Amino acid sequence: MKDNTEAASNFDNVLSHFAIEGSVASITPYGSGHIHDTYYVKNQTPTAPDYLLQRINHHVFRNVPQLMQNIEQVTAHLRKKLDAMPGKRSDREVLTLIPTHQHSMYHQDQDGNYWRLYLLLQGTRSYDVVENAQQAYEGGKAFGRFQALLADMNARSLHESIPDFHNVEYRLKQFETALGENMAGRVKEVLPEIQFVRQRAHAMAAIIRLGREGSLPLRITHNDTKFNNVLFDSQDNAQCVIDLDTVMPGFVAYDYGDAIRTTAVTTPEDEKDLGKIDIDLHLFRGFTQGFLEETHKSLTDQEIGSLSLGITLLPFIMGLRFLTDYLDGDHYYKVHFPAHNLQRCRAQFRLVEVLEEKSELLQGIIEGILASCRQMVSQRPG
């Protein structure tokens, strides 16, 4: 482990490659992310901005040049669209990458580590847990606006930063392989879960089949629409969508479904008491209202119809991934006790059941909000 002097020298060397303003006062660890190492770079010059320095995990994101090209393209497109809108501030509403002196958006050091630098968005905050329907609404607007602003960008211009990330057919193949190999000798422990997967495997592949048939357009999607990936200002208005590492081609139902899974569900992802797992309809309605207000004009009817499929698909995929890792011996996800992945799996599968039981109710809420959005547009003068 490097001592403080050596670590400081390394940071100074890395930052010397970026076109920063002012001079560095201090560098301290920042946030609680599990993928990258993030540091807060405080500026010594009062008139110069502060920064966030990140060492990119190139074991998770194996092609960093393609990853950074995606982020550069998407942020440039968002900035151009916002700059054309009166009252918008792209410097506050879009992440800003700081280039190197060689005009690259990342630096690779002599040890093979990849680094990037963002402008710090001052005065913002994020929430790990949604506190009320208004926050859910703002989160929906943020992810909806993100989707709408990128609707005219060619999704095929981006790379897959993590191939097959939400491809349920690929995840099912991984599961069947793990089942056949039974590396941890746990198959007999999970017979009900195996049956659960196989009963739903065909239905859960509906979105990818519709996409393959051309019924659903390929979009640029965020693919990690957790609520804490939205920054709020001091008035609790959504300001900026962050964590763009998984921005790549996908289907809009992926983003909507994962947002509902992490925004409107009342329990943790690994809830042990399955009887507690439920969806908060106020939070569901709030998020959906914000999301559709921003997207209803840019999405096709087929896409809007697919949103309810995404609601059950994303917890199914997560449960499937937890189950697969449990069968493999817990190599992918960090676990805090021997059956942690199985507990996670069972919580996600119970959530799927709850969402299936309430599917007609949830679909009715979506349709009602969509109708009100379209009515508001039709009533506007001109």
C-alpha positions as semicolon CSV with decimal commas, in nm:
position;residue;x (nm);y (nm);z (nm)
1;M;0,000;0,000;0,000
2;K;0,132;0,344;-0,088
3;D;0,200;0,585;0,196
4;N;0,035;0,929;0,196
5;T;0,333;1,103;0,036
6;E;0,354;0,854;-0,248
7;A;-0,024;0,860;-0,302
8;A;-0,027;1,241;-0,314
9;S;0,258;1,238;-0,563
10;N;0,066;0,991;-0,780
11;F;-0,248;1,207;-0,775
12;D;-0,045;1,515;-0,864
13;N;0,109;1,328;-1,155
14;V;-0,232;1,214;-1,282
15;L;-0,390;1,559;-1,248
16;S;-0,097;1,722;-1,429
17;H;-0,224;1,556;-1,748
18;F;-0,565;1,725;-1,729
19;A;-0,648;2,082;-1,834
20;I;-0,764;2,200;-1,493
21;E;-0,803;2,557;-1,373
22;G;-0,636;2,686;-1,058
23;S;-0,425;2,467;-0,831
24;V;-0,505;2,173;-0,606
25;A;-0,559;2,231;-0,234
26;S;-0,650;1,873;-0,133
27;I;-0,759;1,535;-0,267
28;T;-0,985;1,315;-0,053
29;P;-1,192;0,997;-0,111
30;Y;-1,549;1,075;-0,216
31;G;-1,880;0,890;-0,217
32;S;-1,966;0,525;-0,160
33;G;-1,947;0,379;-0,512
34;H;-1,853;0,012;-0,547
35;I;-1,709;0,016;-0,901
36;H;-1,465;0,307;-0,938
37;D;-1,233;0,487;-0,697
38;T;-1,353;0,847;-0,669
39;Y;-1,176;1,149;-0,518
40;Y;-1,283;1,504;-0,443
41;V;-1,031;1,753;-0,577
42;K;-1,066;2,081;-0,387
43;N;-0,930;2,384;-0,566
44;Q;-0,697;2,626;-0,390
45;T;-0,800;2,908;-0,624
46;P;-1,133;3,060;-0,503
47;T;-1,251;3,149;-0,854
48;A;-1,171;2,806;-1,002
49;P;-1,398;2,499;-0,984
50;D;-1,358;2,181;-0,784
51;Y;-1,338;1,842;-0,956
52;L;-1,410;1,472;-0,918
53;L;-1,125;1,242;-1,013
54;Q;-1,204;0,878;-1,089
55;R;-0,990;0,574;-1,142
56;I;-1,200;0,365;-1,380
57;N;-1,243;-0,002;-1,299
58;H;-1,114;-0,152;-1,623
59;H;-1,187;-0,504;-1,500
60;V;-1,561;-0,427;-1,513
61;F;-1,540;-0,194;-1,814
62;R;-1,286;-0,372;-2,027
63;N;-1,276;-0,128;-2,318
64;V;-1,222;0,211;-2,155
65;P;-1,168;0,403;-2,484
66;Q;-1,512;0,288;-2,605
67;L;-1,668;0,361;-2,266
68;M;-1,533;0,716;-2,268
69;Q;-1,631;0,768;-2,631
70;N;-1,991;0,682;-2,535
71;I;-1,993;0,932;-2,248
72;E;-1,830;1,201;-2,459
73;Q;-2,087;1,160;-2,739
74;V;-2,387;1,152;-2,507
75;T;-2,285;1,452;-2,296
76;A;-2,206;1,653;-2,610
77;H;-2,549;1,575;-2,754
78;L;-2,728;1,663;-2,430
79;R;-2,533;1,988;-2,399
80;K;-2,617;2,089;-2,755
81;K;-2,989;2,022;-2,703
82;L;-3,004;2,207;-2,370
83;D;-2,809;2,506;-2,501
84;A;-3,084;2,555;-2,759
85;M;-3,354;2,569;-2,489
86;P;-3,428;2,899;-2,314
87;G;-3,363;2,893;-1,942
88;K;-3,158;2,574;-1,945
89;R;-2,804;2,556;-1,808
90;S;-2,610;2,272;-1,962
91;D;-2,316;2,338;-1,729
92;R;-2,545;2,241;-1,439
93;E;-2,766;1,980;-1,605
94;V;-2,506;1,766;-1,783
95;L;-2,185;1,609;-1,656
96;T;-1,874;1,790;-1,785
97;L;-1,565;1,588;-1,867
98;I;-1,233;1,770;-1,835
99;P;-0,999;1,684;-2,125
100;T;-0,630;1,610;-2,098
101;H;-0,372;1,840;-2,254
102;Q;-0,369;1,593;-2,544
103;H;-0,747;1,646;-2,590
104;S;-0,836;1,299;-2,466
105;M;-1,118;1,238;-2,214
106;Y;-0,909;0,997;-2,008
107;H;-0,549;0,938;-1,903
108;Q;-0,375;0,602;-1,874
109;D;-0,091;0,601;-1,625
110;Q;0,230;0,396;-1,634
111;D;0,071;0,121;-1,424
112;G;-0,211;0,074;-1,675
113;N;-0,477;0,251;-1,466
114;Y;-0,733;0,469;-1,645
115;W;-0,835;0,805;-1,500
116;R;-1,100;1,064;-1,585
117;L;-1,192;1,401;-1,441
118;Y;-1,536;1,559;-1,405
119;L;-1,637;1,908;-1,305
120;L;-1,793;1,890;-0,959
121;L;-2,156;2,004;-0,956
122;Q;-2,166;2,222;-0,646
123;G;-2,470;2,237;-0,419
124;T;-2,621;1,907;-0,532
125;R;-2,722;1,599;-0,340
126;S;-2,856;1,251;-0,407
127;Y;-3,085;1,017;-0,216
128;D;-3,045;0,643;-0,166
129;V;-3,409;0,610;-0,057
130;V;-3,706;0,799;-0,201
131;E;-3,876;0,995;0,074
132;N;-4,199;1,107;-0,096
133;A;-4,398;1,111;-0,420
134;Q;-4,263;1,455;-0,517
135;Q;-3,907;1,323;-0,514
136;A;-4,021;1,022;-0,719
137;Y;-4,184;1,261;-0,966
138;E;-3,864;1,461;-1,001
139;G;-3,666;1,140;-1,052
140;G;-3,909;1,036;-1,323
141;K;-3,874;1,373;-1,494
142;A;-3,494;1,347;-1,483
143;F;-3,474;1,004;-1,643
144;G;-3,757;1,089;-1,881
145;R;-3,588;1,410;-1,994
146;F;-3,263;1,219;-2,040
147;Q;-3,444;0,971;-2,263
148;A;-3,632;1,238;-2,459
149;L;-3,325;1,452;-2,527
150;L;-3,143;1,152;-2,668
151;A;-3,437;1,027;-2,877
152;D;-3,299;1,180;-3,198
153;M;-2,949;1,036;-3,150
154;N;-2,856;0,718;-3,336
155;A;-2,833;0,442;-3,075
156;R;-2,604;0,239;-3,300
157;S;-2,341;0,513;-3,277
158;L;-2,267;0,393;-2,922
159;H;-2,076;0,086;-2,808
160;E;-2,204;-0,176;-2,565
161;S;-1,999;-0,089;-2,259
162;I;-2,112;-0,416;-2,097
163;P;-2,236;-0,654;-2,370
164;D;-2,573;-0,826;-2,305
165;F;-2,619;-0,633;-1,981
166;H;-3,003;-0,654;-1,981
167;N;-3,030;-0,936;-2,237
168;V;-3,251;-1,185;-2,053
169;E;-3,187;-1,458;-2,311
170;Y;-2,815;-1,431;-2,237
171;R;-2,882;-1,434;-1,861
172;L;-3,097;-1,746;-1,901
173;K;-2,814;-1,920;-2,086
174;Q;-2,576;-1,830;-1,804
175;F;-2,828;-1,973;-1,557
176;E;-2,868;-2,301;-1,746
177;T;-2,488;-2,337;-1,766
178;A;-2,455;-2,278;-1,392
179;L;-2,734;-2,528;-1,333
180;G;-2,562;-2,793;-1,540
181;E;-2,221;-2,741;-1,382
182;N;-2,357;-2,714;-1,025
183;M;-2,013;-2,593;-0,912
184;A;-2,117;-2,520;-0,553
185;G;-2,343;-2,826;-0,519
186;R;-2,646;-2,609;-0,443
187;V;-2,898;-2,713;-0,709
188;K;-3,110;-2,922;-0,470
189;E;-3,147;-2,616;-0,241
190;V;-3,312;-2,404;-0,511
191;L;-3,565;-2,629;-0,685
192;P;-3,857;-2,384;-0,631
193;E;-3,646;-2,099;-0,773
194;I;-3,551;-2,310;-1,076
195;Q;-3,918;-2,379;-1,140
196;F;-3,997;-2,008;-1,100
197;V;-3,741;-1,918;-1,369
198;R;-3,851;-2,183;-1,616
199;Q;-4,220;-2,095;-1,579
200;R;-4,146;-1,735;-1,681
201;A;-3,849;-1,765;-1,916
202;H;-4,047;-1,730;-2,240
203;A;-4,269;-1,444;-2,120
204;M;-3,973;-1,248;-1,983
205;A;-3,806;-1,250;-2,325
206;A;-4,096;-1,055;-2,481
207;I;-3,911;-0,722;-2,497
208;I;-3,604;-0,862;-2,668
209;R;-3,826;-1,052;-2,917
210;L;-4,022;-0,735;-2,996
211;G;-3,695;-0,552;-3,050
212;R;-3,562;-0,821;-3,279
213;E;-3,886;-0,807;-3,481
214;G;-3,852;-0,431;-3,517
215;S;-4,163;-0,352;-3,311
216;L;-3,955;-0,167;-3,049
217;P;-3,692;0,085;-3,163
218;L;-3,341;0,064;-3,024
219;R;-3,280;0,368;-2,804
220;I;-2,995;0,516;-2,609
221;T;-3,071;0,406;-2,255
222;H;-2,907;0,470;-1,920
223;N;-2,937;0,108;-1,800
224;D;-2,873;0,187;-1,432
225;T;-3,166;0,406;-1,333
226;K;-3,126;0,383;-0,957
227;F;-3,275;0,681;-0,777
228;N;-2,933;0,784;-0,642
229;N;-2,814;0,840;-0,998
230;V;-3,012;1,165;-1,004
231;L;-2,862;1,477;-0,849
232;F;-3,103;1,723;-0,685
233;D;-3,051;2,093;-0,621
234;S;-3,107;2,265;-0,286
235;Q;-3,481;2,299;-0,363
236;D;-3,511;1,924;-0,433
237;N;-3,556;1,976;-0,804
238;A;-3,389;1,710;-1,019
239;Q;-3,084;1,868;-1,180
240;C;-2,864;1,610;-1,349
241;V;-2,851;1,238;-1,434
242;I;-2,514;1,087;-1,342
243;D;-2,323;0,757;-1,368
244;L;-2,321;0,729;-1,746
245;D;-2,096;0,423;-1,765
246;T;-2,377;0,193;-1,880
247;V;-2,529;0,436;-2,131
248;M;-2,557;0,228;-2,448
249;P;-2,814;0,090;-2,694
250;G;-3,120;-0,065;-2,530
251;F;-3,496;-0,051;-2,495
252;V;-3,675;0,217;-2,298
253;A;-3,862;-0,039;-2,087
254;Y;-3,528;-0,136;-1,932
255;D;-3,479;0,209;-1,785
256;Y;-3,838;0,244;-1,670
257;G;-3,848;-0,104;-1,516
258;D;-3,522;-0,067;-1,326
259;A;-3,628;0,274;-1,198
260;I;-3,954;0,133;-1,063
261;R;-3,762;-0,156;-0,903
262;T;-3,537;0,083;-0,713
263;T;-3,770;0,381;-0,660
264;A;-4,117;0,251;-0,578
265;V;-4,042;-0,070;-0,386
266;T;-4,077;-0,045;-0,010
267;T;-3,803;-0,285;0,098
268;P;-3,428;-0,341;0,041
269;E;-3,305;-0,551;-0,250
270;D;-3,218;-0,835;-0,011
271;E;-3,524;-0,820;0,218
272;K;-3,545;-1,140;0,424
273;D;-3,912;-1,110;0,522
274;L;-4,083;-1,173;0,189
275;G;-4,417;-1,071;0,336
276;K;-4,295;-0,712;0,362
277;I;-4,217;-0,676;-0,009
278;D;-4,460;-0,445;-0,186
279;I;-4,477;-0,150;-0,422
280;D;-4,570;0,198;-0,302
281;L;-4,839;0,316;-0,541
282;H;-4,782;0,683;-0,454
283;L;-4,415;0,655;-0,550
284;F;-4,505;0,451;-0,859
285;R;-4,755;0,710;-0,970
286;G;-4,516;0,997;-0,898
287;F;-4,227;0,850;-1,096
288;T;-4,451;0,746;-1,385
289;Q;-4,609;1,093;-1,402
290;G;-4,270;1,262;-1,429
291;F;-4,135;1,005;-1,675
292;L;-4,432;1,020;-1,914
293;E;-4,460;1,399;-1,901
294;E;-4,113;1,408;-2,053
295;T;-4,130;1,110;-2,289
296;H;-4,486;1,065;-2,413
297;K;-4,422;1,268;-2,729
298;S;-4,099;1,090;-2,822
299;L;-4,199;0,729;-2,749
300;T;-4,401;0,510;-2,984
301;D;-4,727;0,350;-2,874
302;Q;-4,551;0,012;-2,875
303;E;-4,281;0,146;-2,644
304;I;-4,534;0,284;-2,399
305;G;-4,712;-0,050;-2,410
306;S;-4,384;-0,225;-2,325
307;L;-4,327;-0,027;-2,004
308;S;-4,535;-0,270;-1,800
309;L;-4,321;-0,556;-1,934
310;G;-4,013;-0,377;-1,804
311;I;-4,164;-0,353;-1,456
312;T;-4,148;-0,731;-1,407
313;L;-3,848;-0,800;-1,632
314;L;-3,587;-0,606;-1,436
315;P;-3,646;-0,768;-1,095
316;F;-3,664;-1,104;-1,276
317;I;-3,322;-1,041;-1,434
318;M;-3,173;-0,933;-1,103
319;G;-3,314;-1,236;-0,923
320;L;-3,184;-1,458;-1,202
321;R;-2,836;-1,308;-1,175
322;F;-2,832;-1,354;-0,796
323;L;-2,948;-1,714;-0,837
324;T;-2,686;-1,786;-1,104
325;D;-2,411;-1,645;-0,883
326;Y;-2,536;-1,853;-0,591
327;L;-2,516;-2,168;-0,804
328;D;-2,164;-2,070;-0,915
329;G;-2,042;-2,023;-0,559
330;D;-2,081;-1,646;-0,513
331;H;-1,800;-1,525;-0,737
332;Y;-1,958;-1,210;-0,885
333;Y;-2,151;-1,031;-0,610
334;K;-2,005;-0,953;-0,269
335;V;-2,194;-1,147;-0,002
336;H;-2,217;-1,082;0,371
337;F;-2,325;-1,434;0,470
338;P;-2,331;-1,774;0,294
339;A;-2,687;-1,759;0,156
340;H;-2,692;-1,385;0,081
341;N;-2,732;-1,428;-0,295
342;L;-3,017;-1,674;-0,240
343;Q;-3,189;-1,427;-0,008
344;R;-3,147;-1,155;-0,271
345;C;-3,284;-1,386;-0,538
346;R;-3,591;-1,476;-0,333
347;A;-3,663;-1,110;-0,257
348;Q;-3,648;-1,018;-0,627
349;F;-3,862;-1,314;-0,730
350;R;-4,121;-1,224;-0,466
351;L;-4,121;-0,872;-0,606
352;V;-4,193;-1,018;-0,951
353;E;-4,494;-1,200;-0,803
354;V;-4,622;-0,882;-0,635
355;L;-4,590;-0,690;-0,960
356;E;-4,765;-0,968;-1,151
357;E;-5,051;-0,962;-0,900
358;K;-5,089;-0,586;-0,945
359;S;-5,021;-0,572;-1,318
360;E;-5,371;-0,459;-1,417
361;L;-5,368;-0,186;-1,152
362;L;-5,024;-0,063;-1,258
363;Q;-5,116;-0,072;-1,627
364;G;-5,428;0,131;-1,549
365;I;-5,217;0,395;-1,373
366;I;-4,980;0,415;-1,671
367;E;-5,268;0,451;-1,917
368;G;-5,442;0,714;-1,702
369;I;-5,128;0,926;-1,674
370;L;-5,060;0,891;-2,046
371;A;-5,414;1,006;-2,129
372;S;-5,379;1,312;-1,903
373;C;-5,043;1,402;-2,061
374;R;-5,191;1,384;-2,410
375;Q;-5,498;1,581;-2,303
376;M;-5,282;1,860;-2,164
377;V;-5,096;1,883;-2,496
378;S;-5,421;1,893;-2,696
379;Q;-5,558;2,175;-2,480
380;R;-5,260;2,403;-2,525
381;P;-5,326;2,699;-2,753
382;G;-5,164;2,703;-3,093
